[in-house]
């Protein structure tokens, strides 16, 4: 097993990637904020299927946190992350410092379009500008042929795909399925902050998503689908930011009846101070 190259600045990432691409190798990137888990491993596996070399970036990006306490509480487990990447056969880890990413004088922000204005965009002001900007910086540093993101962050995936297309960045964006615990909880770096009680209550999110799929199969009525999901999630969560049916292309909530294969139910809810998000396509296939 080879130890991955650790690249601590954009210049090092650029030259590592350039040398491989000149040798005719395809490169994929899995952008992460660390605290890696089995969900990330599935992204690494997907990345490997698309390329000869896999890069993982680990950077807890301060500009995408709208709350300082959330940024401070975000789990940081870099030594374990490196070990996990080594065992997974990752070729290089891009591990920049905040100063390398945002040196003094840094002044440019990418403002994503309408998809970013709903849901996460409303509840986390500035979040998607931070995500779009850092992802573009990661792609320009690592210059991958392919970048793999989890579909658990469905709106993030849509914002990134739009941004990359609009800016003519020559990286193919791949969305990989959500990986769940045996009891249905979507894997997330935030899960390790859940108390045992919150961890057990949080399984209601998955039950709510499945109830939404069942309801969509019966009638497709948007209000009814949301009510079906809320019946599971509301009693379990401390508070709910949204439980909503959205059109997957626009992230706009349809009125009346929806087509299950083009819509998803999206959820953001709090459990003992931890904010969890999840989603499921209403045809139940994703
Ligand atoms: O999904 C994440 O972990 C982050 O939002 C990302 C895409 C790595 C950007 O910081």
PDB file of C-alpha atoms and ligand atoms in Angstrom:
ATOM      1  CA  UNK A   1       0.000   0.000   0.000  1.00  0.00           C
ATOM      2  CA  UNK A   2       1.479   3.363  -0.990  1.00  0.00           C
ATOM      3  CA  UNK A   3       1.231   6.484   1.139  1.00  0.00           C
ATOM      4  CA  UNK A   4      -0.659   9.270  -0.642  1.00  0.00           C
ATOM      5  CA  UNK A   5       1.254  12.395  -1.615  1.00  0.00           C
ATOM      6  CA  UNK A   6       0.272  15.251   0.684  1.00  0.00           C
ATOM      7  CA  UNK A   7      -0.067  18.495  -1.257  1.00  0.00           C
ATOM      8  CA  UNK A   8      -0.381  21.562   0.952  1.00  0.00           C
ATOM      9  CA  UNK A   9      -0.812  24.363  -1.555  1.00  0.00           C
ATOM     10  CA  UNK A  10      -2.358  25.009  -4.984  1.00  0.00           C
ATOM     11  CA  UNK A  11       1.018  25.126  -6.754  1.00  0.00           C
ATOM     12  CA  UNK A  12       1.917  21.640  -5.460  1.00  0.00           C
ATOM     13  CA  UNK A  13      -1.508  20.268  -6.433  1.00  0.00           C
ATOM     14  CA  UNK A  14      -1.256  21.823  -9.887  1.00  0.00           C
ATOM     15  CA  UNK A  15       2.150  20.344 -10.635  1.00  0.00           C
ATOM     16  CA  UNK A  16       1.232  16.880  -9.234  1.00  0.00           C
ATOM     17  CA  UNK A  17      -1.836  16.820 -11.449  1.00  0.00           C
ATOM     18  CA  UNK A  18      -0.064  18.230 -14.521  1.00  0.00           C
ATOM     19  CA  UNK A  19       2.654  15.552 -14.408  1.00  0.00           C
ATOM     20  CA  UNK A  20       0.021  12.787 -14.315  1.00  0.00           C
ATOM     21  CA  UNK A  21      -2.115  14.291 -17.045  1.00  0.00           C
ATOM     22  CA  UNK A  22       0.949  14.735 -19.283  1.00  0.00           C
ATOM     23  CA  UNK A  23       1.582  11.007 -18.788  1.00  0.00           C
ATOM     24  CA  UNK A  24      -1.906  10.410 -20.199  1.00  0.00           C
ATOM     25  CA  UNK A  25      -3.562   9.527 -16.885  1.00  0.00           C
ATOM     26  CA  UNK A  26      -7.104  10.485 -15.977  1.00  0.00           C
ATOM     27  CA  UNK A  27      -7.495  12.138 -12.600  1.00  0.00           C
ATOM     28  CA  UNK A  28     -10.512  12.312 -10.348  1.00  0.00           C
ATOM     29  CA  UNK A  29     -11.058  14.442  -7.277  1.00  0.00           C
ATOM     30  CA  UNK A  30     -13.242  13.814  -4.237  1.00  0.00           C
ATOM     31  CA  UNK A  31     -13.635  17.175  -2.478  1.00  0.00           C
ATOM     32  CA  UNK A  32     -14.276  16.787   1.277  1.00  0.00           C
ATOM     33  CA  UNK A  33     -14.103  18.670   4.544  1.00  0.00           C
ATOM     34  CA  UNK A  34     -12.524  15.659   6.253  1.00  0.00           C
ATOM     35  CA  UNK A  35     -13.950  13.576   9.130  1.00  0.00           C
ATOM     36  CA  UNK A  36     -14.106  10.870   6.500  1.00  0.00           C
ATOM     37  CA  UNK A  37     -16.522   7.941   6.829  1.00  0.00           C
ATOM     38  CA  UNK A  38     -17.919   5.091   4.727  1.00  0.00           C
ATOM     39  CA  UNK A  39     -19.916   7.573   2.645  1.00  0.00           C
ATOM     40  CA  UNK A  40     -16.666   9.226   1.531  1.00  0.00           C
ATOM     41  CA  UNK A  41     -15.170   5.794   0.810  1.00  0.00           C
ATOM     42  CA  UNK A  42     -18.007   5.151  -1.626  1.00  0.00           C
ATOM     43  CA  UNK A  43     -17.161   8.468  -3.354  1.00  0.00           C
ATOM     44  CA  UNK A  44     -13.521   7.349  -3.565  1.00  0.00           C
ATOM     45  CA  UNK A  45     -14.645   4.041  -5.100  1.00  0.00           C
ATOM     46  CA  UNK A  46     -16.784   5.894  -7.637  1.00  0.00           C
ATOM     47  CA  UNK A  47     -13.841   8.193  -8.406  1.00  0.00           C
ATOM     48  CA  UNK A  48     -11.588   5.221  -9.039  1.00  0.00           C
ATOM     49  CA  UNK A  49     -14.031   3.813 -11.577  1.00  0.00           C
ATOM     50  CA  UNK A  50     -13.682   7.053 -13.552  1.00  0.00           C
ATOM     51  CA  UNK A  51      -9.914   7.528 -13.505  1.00  0.00           C
ATOM     52  CA  UNK A  52      -6.365   6.220 -13.132  1.00  0.00           C
ATOM     53  CA  UNK A  53      -5.498   8.444 -10.170  1.00  0.00           C
ATOM     54  CA  UNK A  54      -7.662   9.561  -7.246  1.00  0.00           C
ATOM     55  CA  UNK A  55      -7.117  12.799  -5.376  1.00  0.00           C
ATOM     56  CA  UNK A  56      -9.026  13.678  -2.184  1.00  0.00           C
ATOM     57  CA  UNK A  57      -9.118  17.226  -0.912  1.00  0.00           C
ATOM     58  CA  UNK A  58      -9.560  17.865   2.793  1.00  0.00           C
ATOM     59  CA  UNK A  59     -10.334  21.456   3.708  1.00  0.00           C
ATOM     60  CA  UNK A  60     -12.821  22.743   6.281  1.00  0.00           C
ATOM     61  CA  UNK A  61     -13.826  25.776   4.307  1.00  0.00           C
ATOM     62  CA  UNK A  62     -14.574  28.709   6.639  1.00  0.00           C
ATOM     63  CA  UNK A  63     -16.417  30.745   4.012  1.00  0.00           C
ATOM     64  CA  UNK A  64     -19.290  28.280   3.649  1.00  0.00           C
ATOM     65  CA  UNK A  65     -20.226  28.341   7.337  1.00  0.00           C
ATOM     66  CA  UNK A  66     -22.748  31.019   8.167  1.00  0.00           C
ATOM     67  CA  UNK A  67     -22.252  30.341  11.893  1.00  0.00           C
ATOM     68  CA  UNK A  68     -18.886  30.517  13.646  1.00  0.00           C
ATOM     69  CA  UNK A  69     -19.956  27.929  16.258  1.00  0.00           C
ATOM     70  CA  UNK A  70     -20.797  25.435  13.492  1.00  0.00           C
ATOM     71  CA  UNK A  71     -17.374  25.978  11.895  1.00  0.00           C
ATOM     72  CA  UNK A  72     -15.610  25.558  15.262  1.00  0.00           C
ATOM     73  CA  UNK A  73     -17.613  22.404  16.083  1.00  0.00           C
ATOM     74  CA  UNK A  74     -17.017  20.766  12.683  1.00  0.00           C
ATOM     75  CA  UNK A  75     -15.103  17.524  13.393  1.00  0.00           C
ATOM     76  CA  UNK A  76     -11.410  17.540  12.444  1.00  0.00           C
ATOM     77  CA  UNK A  77      -9.729  14.127  12.277  1.00  0.00           C
ATOM     78  CA  UNK A  78      -6.923  14.693   9.810  1.00  0.00           C
ATOM     79  CA  UNK A  79      -4.605  11.867  10.935  1.00  0.00           C
ATOM     80  CA  UNK A  80      -7.422   9.326  10.723  1.00  0.00           C
ATOM     81  CA  UNK A  81      -8.458  10.797   7.355  1.00  0.00           C
ATOM     82  CA  UNK A  82      -4.958  10.331   5.928  1.00  0.00           C
ATOM     83  CA  UNK A  83      -4.877   6.735   7.181  1.00  0.00           C
ATOM     84  CA  UNK A  84      -8.281   6.039   5.671  1.00  0.00           C
ATOM     85  CA  UNK A  85      -7.161   7.514   2.329  1.00  0.00           C
ATOM     86  CA  UNK A  86      -4.001   5.391   2.449  1.00  0.00           C
ATOM     87  CA  UNK A  87      -6.028   2.221   3.034  1.00  0.00           C
ATOM     88  CA  UNK A  88      -8.384   3.222   0.235  1.00  0.00           C
ATOM     89  CA  UNK A  89      -5.481   3.570  -2.212  1.00  0.00           C
ATOM     90  CA  UNK A  90      -5.869   7.332  -2.702  1.00  0.00           C
ATOM     91  CA  UNK A  91      -2.934   8.704  -4.724  1.00  0.00           C
ATOM     92  CA  UNK A  92      -2.800  12.269  -3.418  1.00  0.00           C
ATOM     93  CA  UNK A  93      -4.412  14.352  -0.704  1.00  0.00           C
ATOM     94  CA  UNK A  94      -4.811  18.065  -1.280  1.00  0.00           C
ATOM     95  CA  UNK A  95      -4.608  19.449   2.261  1.00  0.00           C
ATOM     96  CA  UNK A  96      -4.263  23.211   1.963  1.00  0.00           C
ATOM     97  CA  UNK A  97      -4.097  25.587   4.916  1.00  0.00           C
ATOM     98  CA  UNK A  98      -6.609  28.436   5.219  1.00  0.00           C
ATOM     99  CA  UNK A  99      -3.762  30.827   4.336  1.00  0.00           C
ATOM    100  CA  UNK A 100      -2.944  28.868   1.174  1.00  0.00           C
ATOM    101  CA  UNK A 101      -6.590  29.008   0.092  1.00  0.00           C
ATOM    102  CA  UNK A 102      -7.367  32.553   1.188  1.00  0.00           C
ATOM    103  CA  UNK A 103      -4.137  34.566   1.352  1.00  0.00           C
ATOM    104  CA  UNK A 104      -4.179  38.162   2.485  1.00  0.00           C
ATOM    105  CA  UNK A 105      -5.872  40.230  -0.185  1.00  0.00           C
ATOM    106  CA  UNK A 106      -8.159  37.428  -1.394  1.00  0.00           C
ATOM    107  CA  UNK A 107     -11.259  39.213  -2.718  1.00  0.00           C
ATOM    108  CA  UNK A 108     -13.163  37.091  -5.257  1.00  0.00           C
ATOM    109  CA  UNK A 109     -16.450  35.288  -4.623  1.00  0.00           C
ATOM    110  CA  UNK A 110     -18.604  33.308  -7.048  1.00  0.00           C
ATOM    111  CA  UNK A 111     -22.281  34.160  -6.612  1.00  0.00           C
ATOM    112  CA  UNK A 112     -24.325  31.171  -7.808  1.00  0.00           C
ATOM    113  CA  UNK A 113     -27.676  31.688  -9.545  1.00  0.00           C
ATOM    114  CA  UNK A 114     -31.318  30.962  -8.656  1.00  0.00           C
ATOM    115  CA  UNK A 115     -30.928  27.331  -7.540  1.00  0.00           C
ATOM    116  CA  UNK A 116     -28.848  28.632  -4.640  1.00  0.00           C
ATOM    117  CA  UNK A 117     -31.560  30.988  -3.463  1.00  0.00           C
ATOM    118  CA  UNK A 118     -33.914  28.391  -1.974  1.00  0.00           C
ATOM    119  CA  UNK A 119     -33.794  26.120   1.067  1.00  0.00           C
ATOM    120  CA  UNK A 120     -30.122  25.827   2.132  1.00  0.00           C
ATOM    121  CA  UNK A 121     -29.557  29.204   0.515  1.00  0.00           C
ATOM    122  CA  UNK A 122     -32.287  30.791   2.656  1.00  0.00           C
ATOM    123  CA  UNK A 123     -31.338  29.091   5.898  1.00  0.00           C
ATOM    124  CA  UNK A 124     -27.580  29.452   5.475  1.00  0.00           C
ATOM    125  CA  UNK A 125     -26.981  32.876   3.937  1.00  0.00           C
ATOM    126  CA  UNK A 126     -23.720  32.975   1.968  1.00  0.00           C
ATOM    127  CA  UNK A 127     -23.288  29.191   2.180  1.00  0.00           C
ATOM    128  CA  UNK A 128     -23.475  28.455  -1.543  1.00  0.00           C
ATOM    129  CA  UNK A 129     -21.259  31.387  -2.520  1.00  0.00           C
ATOM    130  CA  UNK A 130     -18.668  29.875  -0.165  1.00  0.00           C
ATOM    131  CA  UNK A 131     -19.170  26.386  -1.628  1.00  0.00           C
ATOM    132  CA  UNK A 132     -19.080  27.504  -5.272  1.00  0.00           C
ATOM    133  CA  UNK A 133     -15.959  29.595  -4.714  1.00  0.00           C
ATOM    134  CA  UNK A 134     -14.029  26.917  -2.850  1.00  0.00           C
ATOM    135  CA  UNK A 135     -15.038  24.149  -5.275  1.00  0.00           C
ATOM    136  CA  UNK A 136     -13.854  26.202  -8.247  1.00  0.00           C
ATOM    137  CA  UNK A 137     -10.565  26.840  -6.424  1.00  0.00           C
ATOM    138  CA  UNK A 138     -10.190  23.117  -5.659  1.00  0.00           C
ATOM    139  CA  UNK A 139     -10.897  22.202  -9.275  1.00  0.00           C
ATOM    140  CA  UNK A 140      -8.456  24.784 -10.617  1.00  0.00           C
ATOM    141  CA  UNK A 141      -5.749  23.542  -8.250  1.00  0.00           C
ATOM    142  CA  UNK A 142      -6.273  19.807  -8.860  1.00  0.00           C
ATOM    143  CA  UNK A 143      -7.439  20.047 -12.513  1.00  0.00           C
ATOM    144  CA  UNK A 144      -9.300  16.729 -12.372  1.00  0.00           C
ATOM    145  CA  UNK A 145     -11.089  15.149 -15.332  1.00  0.00           C
ATOM    146  CA  UNK A 146     -13.870  14.117 -12.950  1.00  0.00           C
ATOM    147  CA  UNK A 147     -15.050  15.353  -9.545  1.00  0.00           C
ATOM    148  CA  UNK A 148     -17.347  13.214  -7.391  1.00  0.00           C
ATOM    149  CA  UNK A 149     -19.875  14.645  -4.917  1.00  0.00           C
ATOM    150  CA  UNK A 150     -22.489  12.903  -2.771  1.00  0.00           C
ATOM    151  CA  UNK A 151     -26.137  13.233  -3.683  1.00  0.00           C
ATOM    152  CA  UNK A 152     -26.938  13.612   0.030  1.00  0.00           C
ATOM    153  CA  UNK A 153     -26.124  17.288  -0.529  1.00  0.00           C
ATOM    154  CA  UNK A 154     -28.527  17.411  -3.460  1.00  0.00           C
ATOM    155  CA  UNK A 155     -28.835  21.178  -3.717  1.00  0.00           C
ATOM    156  CA  UNK A 156     -25.061  21.582  -3.388  1.00  0.00           C
ATOM    157  CA  UNK A 157     -24.608  19.142  -6.281  1.00  0.00           C
ATOM    158  CA  UNK A 158     -27.037  21.161  -8.419  1.00  0.00           C
ATOM    159  CA  UNK A 159     -25.328  24.460  -7.558  1.00  0.00           C
ATOM    160  CA  UNK A 160     -21.878  23.027  -8.330  1.00  0.00           C
ATOM    161  CA  UNK A 161     -22.990  21.478 -11.636  1.00  0.00           C
ATOM    162  CA  UNK A 162     -24.510  24.800 -12.748  1.00  0.00           C
ATOM    163  CA  UNK A 163     -21.411  26.769 -11.693  1.00  0.00           C
ATOM    164  CA  UNK A 164     -18.983  24.420 -13.461  1.00  0.00           C
ATOM    165  CA  UNK A 165     -21.066  24.493 -16.651  1.00  0.00           C
ATOM    166  CA  UNK A 166     -21.455  28.271 -16.583  1.00  0.00           C
ATOM    167  CA  UNK A 167     -17.724  28.849 -16.051  1.00  0.00           C
ATOM    168  CA  UNK A 168     -16.699  26.314 -18.762  1.00  0.00           C
ATOM    169  CA  UNK A 169     -14.575  24.340 -16.333  1.00  0.00           C
ATOM    170  CA  UNK A 170     -13.539  21.124 -18.081  1.00  0.00           C
ATOM    171  CA  UNK A 171     -14.318  18.744 -15.204  1.00  0.00           C
ATOM    172  CA  UNK A 172     -17.166  16.235 -15.394  1.00  0.00           C
ATOM    173  CA  UNK A 173     -19.286  16.371 -12.229  1.00  0.00           C
ATOM    174  CA  UNK A 174     -20.499  12.991 -10.961  1.00  0.00           C
ATOM    175  CA  UNK A 175     -23.158  12.582  -8.251  1.00  0.00           C
ATOM    176  CA  UNK A 176     -22.849   9.434  -6.122  1.00  0.00           C
ATOM    177  CA  UNK A 177     -25.678   7.823  -4.106  1.00  0.00           C
ATOM    178  CA  UNK A 178     -26.259   8.514  -0.418  1.00  0.00           C
ATOM    179  CA  UNK A 179     -24.822   5.834   1.852  1.00  0.00           C
ATOM    180  CA  UNK A 180     -26.975   4.999   4.866  1.00  0.00           C
ATOM    181  CA  UNK A 181     -26.452   3.310   8.221  1.00  0.00           C
ATOM    182  CA  UNK A 182     -28.359   0.038   8.747  1.00  0.00           C
ATOM    183  CA  UNK A 183     -31.211   2.003  10.367  1.00  0.00           C
ATOM    184  CA  UNK A 184     -31.450   4.418   7.445  1.00  0.00           C
ATOM    185  CA  UNK A 185     -29.617   7.469   8.829  1.00  0.00           C
ATOM    186  CA  UNK A 186     -27.647   9.067   5.995  1.00  0.00           C
ATOM    187  CA  UNK A 187     -23.908   9.009   6.680  1.00  0.00           C
ATOM    188  CA  UNK A 188     -22.537  12.447   7.503  1.00  0.00           C
ATOM    189  CA  UNK A 189     -19.497  13.840   9.271  1.00  0.00           C
ATOM    190  CA  UNK A 190     -21.949  15.636  11.564  1.00  0.00           C
ATOM    191  CA  UNK A 191     -23.424  12.347  12.859  1.00  0.00           C
ATOM    192  CA  UNK A 192     -20.497  11.864  15.234  1.00  0.00           C
ATOM    193  CA  UNK A 193     -21.703  14.952  17.134  1.00  0.00           C
ATOM    194  CA  UNK A 194     -25.135  13.404  17.826  1.00  0.00           C
ATOM    195  CA  UNK A 195     -25.913  12.349  21.414  1.00  0.00           C
ATOM    196  CA  UNK A 196     -27.199   8.751  21.701  1.00  0.00           C
ATOM    197  CA  UNK A 197     -30.742  10.100  22.148  1.00  0.00           C
ATOM    198  CA  UNK A 198     -30.482  12.430  19.134  1.00  0.00           C
ATOM    199  CA  UNK A 199     -28.867   9.662  17.087  1.00  0.00           C
ATOM    200  CA  UNK A 200     -31.835   7.417  17.739  1.00  0.00           C
ATOM    201  CA  UNK A 201     -34.426  10.159  17.062  1.00  0.00           C
ATOM    202  CA  UNK A 202     -32.660  11.138  13.813  1.00  0.00           C
ATOM    203  CA  UNK A 203     -33.693   7.841  12.203  1.00  0.00           C
ATOM    204  CA  UNK A 204     -37.133   9.472  11.807  1.00  0.00           C
ATOM    205  CA  UNK A 205     -35.749  11.401   8.821  1.00  0.00           C
ATOM    206  CA  UNK A 206     -35.380   8.223   6.789  1.00  0.00           C
ATOM    207  CA  UNK A 207     -38.820   6.981   7.868  1.00  0.00           C
ATOM    208  CA  UNK A 208     -40.238  10.341   6.776  1.00  0.00           C
ATOM    209  CA  UNK A 209     -38.544  10.072   3.373  1.00  0.00           C
ATOM    210  CA  UNK A 210     -39.954   6.580   2.859  1.00  0.00           C
ATOM    211  CA  UNK A 211     -43.425   7.765   3.915  1.00  0.00           C
ATOM    212  CA  UNK A 212     -43.134  10.537   1.315  1.00  0.00           C
ATOM    213  CA  UNK A 213     -42.259   8.003  -1.391  1.00  0.00           C
ATOM    214  CA  UNK A 214     -45.277   5.860  -0.432  1.00  0.00           C
ATOM    215  CA  UNK A 215     -47.548   8.901  -0.470  1.00  0.00           C
ATOM    216  CA  UNK A 216     -46.172  10.035  -3.854  1.00  0.00           C
ATOM    217  CA  UNK A 217     -46.939   6.604  -5.306  1.00  0.00           C
ATOM    218  CA  UNK A 218     -50.547   6.948  -4.119  1.00  0.00           C
ATOM    219  CA  UNK A 219     -51.464  10.451  -5.264  1.00  0.00           C
ATOM    220  CA  UNK A 220     -48.515  12.719  -6.077  1.00  0.00           C
ATOM    221  CA  UNK A 221     -50.230  15.500  -4.111  1.00  0.00           C
ATOM    222  CA  UNK A 222     -47.453  17.767  -2.839  1.00  0.00           C
ATOM    223  CA  UNK A 223     -49.207  18.834   0.389  1.00  0.00           C
ATOM    224  CA  UNK A 224     -50.061  15.248   1.255  1.00  0.00           C
ATOM    225  CA  UNK A 225     -46.511  14.044   0.558  1.00  0.00           C
ATOM    226  CA  UNK A 226     -45.062  16.682   2.867  1.00  0.00           C
ATOM    227  CA  UNK A 227     -47.641  15.887   5.572  1.00  0.00           C
ATOM    228  CA  UNK A 228     -46.752  12.181   5.344  1.00  0.00           C
ATOM    229  CA  UNK A 229     -43.052  12.958   5.914  1.00  0.00           C
ATOM    230  CA  UNK A 230     -43.767  15.445   8.697  1.00  0.00           C
ATOM    231  CA  UNK A 231     -45.836  12.879  10.590  1.00  0.00           C
ATOM    232  CA  UNK A 232     -42.587  10.957  11.196  1.00  0.00           C
ATOM    233  CA  UNK A 233     -40.069  13.783  11.411  1.00  0.00           C
ATOM    234  CA  UNK A 234     -41.914  16.449  13.416  1.00  0.00           C
ATOM    235  CA  UNK A 235     -42.337  14.481  16.678  1.00  0.00           C
ATOM    236  CA  UNK A 236     -38.676  13.341  16.600  1.00  0.00           C
ATOM    237  CA  UNK A 237     -36.801  16.530  15.684  1.00  0.00           C
ATOM    238  CA  UNK A 238     -36.101  19.468  18.006  1.00  0.00           C
ATOM    239  CA  UNK A 239     -36.907  21.808  15.136  1.00  0.00           C
ATOM    240  CA  UNK A 240     -37.420  21.641  11.400  1.00  0.00           C
ATOM    241  CA  UNK A 241     -36.091  24.116   8.866  1.00  0.00           C
ATOM    242  CA  UNK A 242     -37.818  22.545   5.894  1.00  0.00           C
ATOM    243  CA  UNK A 243     -39.536  19.373   4.761  1.00  0.00           C
ATOM    244  CA  UNK A 244     -40.423  20.099   1.167  1.00  0.00           C
ATOM    245  CA  UNK A 245     -41.108  18.605  -2.214  1.00  0.00           C
ATOM    246  CA  UNK A 246     -38.929  20.178  -4.880  1.00  0.00           C
ATOM    247  CA  UNK A 247     -38.442  19.870  -8.606  1.00  0.00           C
ATOM    248  CA  UNK A 248     -34.933  18.425  -8.914  1.00  0.00           C
ATOM    249  CA  UNK A 249     -34.021  20.657 -11.854  1.00  0.00           C
ATOM    250  CA  UNK A 250     -34.993  24.004 -10.314  1.00  0.00           C
ATOM    251  CA  UNK A 251     -35.376  23.354  -6.585  1.00  0.00           C
ATOM    252  CA  UNK A 252     -38.722  25.150  -6.798  1.00  0.00           C
ATOM    253  CA  UNK A 253     -41.624  23.585  -4.863  1.00  0.00           C
ATOM    254  CA  UNK A 254     -44.296  22.431  -7.344  1.00  0.00           C
ATOM    255  CA  UNK A 255     -47.909  23.256  -6.569  1.00  0.00           C
ATOM    256  CA  UNK A 256     -50.650  20.639  -6.770  1.00  0.00           C
ATOM    257  CA  UNK A 257     -49.399  17.314  -8.050  1.00  0.00           C
ATOM    258  CA  UNK A 258     -45.783  16.355  -8.770  1.00  0.00           C
ATOM    259  CA  UNK A 259     -44.123  13.762 -11.014  1.00  0.00           C
ATOM    260  CA  UNK A 260     -42.305  11.426  -8.576  1.00  0.00           C
ATOM    261  CA  UNK A 261     -39.361  10.755 -10.908  1.00  0.00           C
ATOM    262  CA  UNK A 262     -38.510  14.437 -11.361  1.00  0.00           C
ATOM    263  CA  UNK A 263     -39.139  15.534  -7.768  1.00  0.00           C
ATOM    264  CA  UNK A 264     -37.486  14.871  -4.420  1.00  0.00           C
ATOM    265  CA  UNK A 265     -38.336  15.399  -0.794  1.00  0.00           C
ATOM    266  CA  UNK A 266     -35.681  17.433   0.977  1.00  0.00           C
ATOM    267  CA  UNK A 267     -35.276  17.761   4.735  1.00  0.00           C
ATOM    268  CA  UNK A 268     -33.276  19.934   7.114  1.00  0.00           C
ATOM    269  CA  UNK A 269     -33.861  19.428  10.827  1.00  0.00           C
ATOM    270  CA  UNK A 270     -32.089  19.878  14.160  1.00  0.00           C
ATOM    271  CA  UNK A 271     -31.369  17.162  16.706  1.00  0.00           C
ATOM    272  CA  UNK A 272     -29.658  18.210  19.966  1.00  0.00           C
ATOM    273  CA  UNK A 273     -27.809  21.106  18.341  1.00  0.00           C
ATOM    274  CA  UNK A 274     -26.813  19.171  15.193  1.00  0.00           C
ATOM    275  CA  UNK A 275     -28.290  20.169  11.848  1.00  0.00           C
ATOM    276  CA  UNK A 276     -28.941  17.214   9.536  1.00  0.00           C
ATOM    277  CA  UNK A 277     -30.031  17.275   5.900  1.00  0.00           C
ATOM    278  CA  UNK A 278     -31.255  14.437   3.717  1.00  0.00           C
ATOM    279  CA  UNK A 279     -33.332  13.837   0.610  1.00  0.00           C
ATOM    280  CA  UNK A 280     -34.909  11.130  -1.529  1.00  0.00           C
ATOM    281  CA  UNK A 281     -36.245  11.092  -5.065  1.00  0.00           C
ATOM    282  CA  UNK A 282     -39.998  10.569  -4.849  1.00  0.00           C
ATOM    283  CA  UNK A 283     -39.875   7.508  -7.072  1.00  0.00           C
ATOM    284  CA  UNK A 284     -37.796   5.976  -4.248  1.00  0.00           C
ATOM    285  CA  UNK A 285     -34.948   5.109  -6.608  1.00  0.00           C
ATOM    286  CA  UNK A 286     -32.356   7.492  -5.125  1.00  0.00           C
TER     287      UNK A 286
HETATM  288  O1  LIG B   1     -19.695  18.720   0.758  1.00  0.00           O
HETATM  289  C1  LIG B   1     -18.638  19.132   1.283  1.00  0.00           C
HETATM  290  O2  LIG B   1     -17.944  18.418   2.022  1.00  0.00           O
HETATM  291  C2  LIG B   1     -18.216  20.556   1.028  1.00  0.00           C
HETATM  292  O3  LIG B   1     -19.316  21.400   0.917  1.00  0.00           O
HETATM  293  C3  LIG B   1     -17.275  20.705  -0.176  1.00  0.00           C
HETATM  294  C4  LIG B   1     -17.982  20.309  -1.453  1.00  0.00           C
HETATM  295  C5  LIG B   1     -16.039  19.846   0.014  1.00  0.00           C
HETATM  296  C6  LIG B   1     -16.830  22.158  -0.310  1.00  0.00           C
HETATM  297  O4  LIG B   1     -16.165  22.603   0.812  1.00  0.00           O
END
